[in-house]
GROMACS .gro file of C-alpha atoms in nm:
model
  139
    1ARG     CA    1   8.812  11.780   9.334
    2TYR     CA    2   9.177  11.871   9.321
    3GLN     CA    3   9.377  11.916   9.003
    4ARG     CA    4   9.744  11.880   8.919
    5GLY     CA    5   9.941  12.154   9.093
    6ASP     CA    6   9.694  12.208   9.378
    7ILE     CA    7   9.852  12.222   9.723
    8GLN     CA    8   9.648  12.170  10.039
    9THR     CA    9   9.775  12.204  10.396
   10LEU     CA   10   9.681  11.925  10.635
   11PHE     CA   11   9.591  12.163  10.918
   12ASN     CA   12   9.471  11.895  11.159
   13ILE     CA   13   9.773  11.668  11.160
   14TYR     CA   14   9.953  11.707  11.492
   15PHE     CA   15  10.288  11.563  11.596
   16PHE     CA   16  10.437  11.500  11.937
   17ASN     CA   17  10.724  11.739  12.016
   18ASP     CA   18  11.047  11.648  11.835
   19ALA     CA   19  10.873  11.343  11.693
   20ALA     CA   20  10.771  11.187  11.365
   21VAL     CA   21  10.478  11.033  11.552
   22MET     CA   22  10.128  11.172  11.509
   23MET     CA   23   9.888  11.251  11.790
   24PRO     CA   24   9.563  11.049  11.792
   25GLU     CA   25   9.355  11.357  11.701
   26SER     CA   26   9.521  11.344  11.357
   27LYS     CA   27   9.320  11.037  11.254
   28PHE     CA   28   9.023  11.229  11.114
   29GLU     CA   29   9.237  11.439  10.876
   30LEU     CA   30   9.445  11.134  10.780
   31ASN     CA   31   9.138  10.933  10.699
   32GLY     CA   32   9.011  11.221  10.484
   33LEU     CA   33   9.338  11.207  10.288
   34LEU     CA   34   9.306  10.828  10.263
   35ASP     CA   35   8.949  10.864  10.132
   36MET     CA   36   9.068  11.117   9.872
   37MET     CA   37   9.336  10.875   9.751
   38ASN     CA   38   9.092  10.583   9.738
   39GLU     CA   39   8.825  10.786   9.555
   40ASN     CA   40   9.079  10.914   9.300
   41PRO     CA   41   9.295  10.618   9.200
   42LYS     CA   42   9.490  10.822   8.944
   43TYR     CA   43   9.610  11.074   9.202
   44ILE     CA   44   9.981  11.086   9.265
   45ILE     CA   45  10.073  11.319   9.550
   46LYS     CA   46  10.379  11.473   9.708
   47LEU     CA   47  10.384  11.530  10.083
   48HIS     CA   48  10.580  11.844  10.176
   49GLY     CA   49  10.712  11.836  10.534
   50HIS     CA   50  10.784  12.163  10.721
   51THR     CA   51  10.921  12.245  11.066
   52ASN     CA   52  10.948  12.557  11.281
   53GLY     CA   53  11.310  12.658  11.232
   54ASN     CA   54  11.631  12.494  11.117
   55ALA     CA   55  11.792  12.382  11.442
   56SER     CA   56  11.916  12.028  11.485
   57GLY     CA   57  11.786  11.821  11.771
   58LYS     CA   58  11.643  11.491  11.876
   59ILE     CA   59  11.403  11.306  11.651
   60ILE     CA   60  11.168  11.047  11.796
   61ARG     CA   61  11.042  10.788  11.547
   62ARG     CA   62  10.776  10.523  11.588
   63GLY     CA   63  10.907  10.185  11.681
   64SER     CA   64  10.869   9.837  11.543
   65SER     CA   65  10.515   9.802  11.682
   66GLY     CA   66  10.402  10.020  11.391
   67ASP     CA   67  10.188  10.247  11.610
   68PHE     CA   68  10.139  10.576  11.423
   69PHE     CA   69   9.976  10.753  11.718
   70SER     CA   70  10.178  10.705  12.035
   71VAL     CA   71  10.532  10.737  12.156
   72ASN     CA   72  10.577  10.404  12.329
   73LYS     CA   73  10.872  10.215  12.470
   74ASP     CA   74  10.986  10.080  12.133
   75ALA     CA   75  11.015  10.429  11.978
   76THR     CA   76  11.364  10.523  11.868
   77THR     CA   77  11.542  10.850  11.936
   78THR     CA   78  11.820  10.990  11.718
   79VAL     CA   79  11.969  11.332  11.655
   80GLY     CA   80  11.911  11.504  11.323
   81SER     CA   81  11.840  11.822  11.134
   82ALA     CA   82  11.510  12.004  11.099
   83LYS     CA   83  11.503  11.885  10.739
   84GLU     CA   84  11.534  11.523  10.856
   85LEU     CA   85  11.251  11.577  11.104
   86SER     CA   86  11.027  11.726  10.835
   87GLU     CA   87  11.110  11.432  10.607
   88SER     CA   88  11.034  11.178  10.880
   89ARG     CA   89  10.699  11.344  10.949
   90ALA     CA   90  10.600  11.331  10.582
   91GLU     CA   91  10.720  10.969  10.571
   92VAL     CA   92  10.500  10.866  10.862
   93ILE     CA   93  10.195  11.001  10.676
   94ARG     CA   94  10.307  10.816  10.362
   95ASP     CA   95  10.354  10.499  10.568
   96TYR     CA   96  10.003  10.537  10.712
   97LEU     CA   97   9.855  10.565  10.362
   98ILE     CA   98  10.052  10.261  10.242
   99ALA     CA   99   9.952  10.059  10.550
  100ASN     CA  100   9.592  10.134  10.456
  101GLY     CA  101   9.618  10.016  10.097
  102VAL     CA  102   9.756  10.308   9.893
  103ASP     CA  103  10.017  10.200   9.637
  104PRO     CA  104  10.361  10.334   9.742
  105SER     CA  105  10.427  10.464   9.390
  106ARG     CA  106  10.145  10.718   9.438
  107VAL     CA  107  10.308  10.904   9.728
  108GLN     CA  108  10.629  11.109   9.712
  109ILE     CA  109  10.810  11.308   9.983
  110LYS     CA  110  10.974  11.651   9.992
  111ALA     CA  111  11.144  11.778  10.308
  112TRP     CA  112  11.176  12.153  10.360
  113GLY     CA  113  11.278  12.178  10.723
  114GLY     CA  114  11.227  12.539  10.828
  115LYS     CA  115  11.296  12.696  10.487
  116ARG     CA  116  10.935  12.795  10.417
  117PRO     CA  117  10.781  12.927  10.740
  118LEU     CA  118  10.435  13.079  10.741
  119PHE     CA  119  10.513  13.284  11.054
  120ASP     CA  120  10.819  13.408  11.242
  121LYS     CA  121  10.941  13.121  11.462
  122HIS     CA  122  10.906  13.341  11.771
  123SER     CA  123  10.549  13.455  11.700
  124ALA     CA  124  10.232  13.332  11.866
  125ASN     CA  125  10.149  13.144  11.544
  126ALA     CA  126  10.485  12.967  11.516
  127LYS     CA  127  10.330  12.623  11.574
  128LYS     CA  128  10.153  12.661  11.238
  129ASN     CA  129  10.494  12.634  11.069
  130ILE     CA  130  10.489  12.266  11.167
  131ARG     CA  131  10.278  12.122  10.890
  132VAL     CA  132  10.252  11.881  10.601
  133GLU     CA  133  10.115  11.992  10.268
  134VAL     CA  134   9.972  11.769   9.995
  135GLU     CA  135  10.051  11.855   9.634
  136VAL     CA  136   9.861  11.678   9.359
  137LEU     CA  137  10.111  11.574   9.092
  138ASN     CA  138   9.876  11.373   8.873
  139ASP     CA  139   9.498  11.378   8.862
   0.00000   0.00000   0.00000
């Protein structure tokens, strides 16, 4: 059981390159987060989005079909900052929770971009900088 102030990294949430679209293998971790929210109806969480660096570039977002797990022909591509990408990735997790019955008022977003890396962006572990963390704000 988590308490207010606890922060947990969602290690098994994976995104397509330059995209705020999750890979299908993310479903297990997402459903664990969904179960946590359903089992603890007082939880209010903040999703912290992180990227690997601060460079601007393309951002692919899911399209109108609402598919959380594939980059299909209705996906949109824009140009934006690393902070915008990290925000969009946290938003897609929030949107998944909401689509599965979690009240929108229980999920907040914080975008960090590449400001809080775990590893040097040129290291072998750089991919681990791309992550979303869950902070419990209210338990």
